[in-house]
Amino acid sequence: ANVGTGRHCFVAFSRDQEKKFYVTDRIREQAARIWELLGNGACIYVSGAAGKMPRDVCKAFEFVAQTAGGLSADDATIFIRRLEASQRYQVETWG
Protein backbone atom coordinates (compact mmCIF):
# COMPACT_ATOMS: atom_id res chain seq x y z
CA ALA A 1 0.00 0.00 0.00
CA ASN A 2 1.06 3.60 -0.45
CA VAL A 3 1.76 6.02 2.38
CA GLY A 4 -0.93 8.31 0.99
CA THR A 5 -3.55 5.67 1.77
CA GLY A 6 -2.56 5.66 5.42
CA ARG A 7 -1.62 1.98 5.29
CA HIS A 8 1.68 0.23 4.88
CA CYS A 9 2.48 -3.32 5.80
CA PHE A 10 5.87 -5.01 5.93
CA VAL A 11 5.80 -8.80 6.14
CA ALA A 12 8.41 -11.52 6.57
CA PHE A 13 8.04 -15.28 6.46
CA SER A 14 10.66 -17.42 8.15
CA ARG A 15 9.08 -20.80 7.55
CA ASP A 16 7.81 -20.66 3.98
CA GLN A 17 11.13 -20.48 2.15
CA GLU A 18 14.55 -22.05 2.05
CA LYS A 19 16.44 -18.97 3.26
CA LYS A 20 15.05 -17.78 6.56
CA PHE A 21 14.09 -14.11 6.61
CA TYR A 22 12.74 -12.85 9.91
CA VAL A 23 10.63 -9.82 10.73
CA THR A 24 13.64 -8.32 12.51
CA ASP A 25 15.55 -8.54 9.21
CA ARG A 26 12.74 -6.71 7.41
CA ILE A 27 12.58 -4.01 10.10
CA ARG A 28 16.31 -3.33 9.84
CA GLU A 29 16.17 -3.42 6.04
CA GLN A 30 13.36 -0.85 5.97
CA ALA A 31 14.70 1.35 8.80
CA ALA A 32 14.56 4.67 6.92
CA ARG A 33 11.06 4.02 5.60
CA ILE A 34 9.77 2.88 8.98
CA TRP A 35 11.25 5.95 10.67
CA GLU A 36 9.50 8.16 8.13
CA LEU A 37 6.20 6.37 8.73
CA LEU A 38 6.59 6.70 12.50
CA GLY A 39 7.23 10.41 12.05
CA ASN A 40 3.91 10.59 10.23
CA GLY A 41 2.04 8.93 13.10
CA ALA A 42 2.23 5.26 12.10
CA CYS A 43 1.36 2.53 14.58
CA ILE A 44 3.19 -0.74 15.11
CA TYR A 45 1.38 -4.02 15.73
CA VAL A 46 3.47 -7.04 16.68
CA SER A 47 1.73 -10.39 16.77
CA GLY A 48 3.12 -13.88 17.20
CA ALA A 49 4.58 -16.42 19.54
CA ALA A 50 5.66 -15.34 23.00
CA GLY A 51 9.26 -15.93 23.94
CA LYS A 52 12.16 -14.00 22.53
CA MET A 53 10.39 -12.72 19.39
CA PRO A 54 8.71 -9.70 21.04
CA ARG A 55 11.99 -8.62 22.66
CA ASP A 56 13.93 -9.08 19.41
CA VAL A 57 11.35 -7.08 17.46
CA CYS A 58 11.48 -4.29 20.04
CA LYS A 59 15.28 -4.22 19.73
CA ALA A 60 14.93 -3.99 15.95
CA PHE A 61 12.67 -0.94 16.32
CA GLU A 62 15.19 0.58 18.72
CA PHE A 63 17.76 0.01 15.95
CA VAL A 64 15.49 1.98 13.58
CA ALA A 65 15.30 4.86 16.05
CA GLN A 66 19.08 4.86 16.43
CA THR A 67 20.15 4.46 12.81
CA ALA A 68 17.40 6.27 10.91
CA GLY A 69 16.36 8.61 13.70
CA GLY A 70 19.79 9.42 15.08
CA LEU A 71 18.76 8.69 18.67
CA SER A 72 21.10 7.36 21.33
CA ALA A 73 20.45 3.85 22.66
CA ASP A 74 18.79 5.26 25.78
CA ASP A 75 16.66 7.71 23.78
CA ALA A 76 15.63 4.94 21.38
CA THR A 77 14.38 2.87 24.33
CA ILE A 78 12.46 5.87 25.65
CA PHE A 79 11.02 6.50 22.18
CA ILE A 80 9.63 2.94 21.99
CA ARG A 81 8.22 3.23 25.52
CA ARG A 82 6.44 6.43 24.51
CA LEU A 83 4.98 4.67 21.48
CA GLU A 84 3.72 1.95 23.85
CA ALA A 85 2.24 4.50 26.26
CA SER A 86 0.39 6.21 23.41
CA GLN A 87 -0.80 2.82 22.11
CA ARG A 88 1.14 3.25 18.85
CA TYR A 89 3.23 0.15 19.66
CA GLN A 90 1.09 -2.85 20.55
CA VAL A 91 2.10 -6.45 21.08
CA GLU A 92 -0.15 -9.52 21.11
CA THR A 93 1.55 -12.83 21.79
CA TRP A 94 0.58 -16.35 22.71
CA GLY A 95 2.49 -19.19 24.19
PDB file of C-alpha atoms in Angstrom, residues 1 10 19 46-47 58 61 68 71 73 89:
ATOM      1  CA  ALA A   1       0.000   0.000   0.000  1.00  0.00           C
ATOM      2  CA  PHE A  10       5.870  -5.012   5.933  1.00  0.00           C
ATOM      3  CA  LYS A  19      16.444 -18.972   3.256  1.00  0.00           C
ATOM      4  CA  VAL A  46       3.468  -7.042  16.684  1.00  0.00           C
ATOM      5  CA  SER A  47       1.731 -10.395  16.772  1.00  0.00           C
ATOM      6  CA  CYS A  58      11.480  -4.287  20.037  1.00  0.00           C
ATOM      7  CA  PHE A  61      12.668  -0.939  16.318  1.00  0.00           C
ATOM      8  CA  ALA A  68      17.400   6.266  10.908  1.00  0.00           C
ATOM      9  CA  LEU A  71      18.759   8.690  18.669  1.00  0.00           C
ATOM     10  CA  ALA A  73      20.449   3.852  22.656  1.00  0.00           C
ATOM     11  CA  TYR A  89       3.231   0.149  19.656  1.00  0.00           C
TER      12      TYR A  89
END
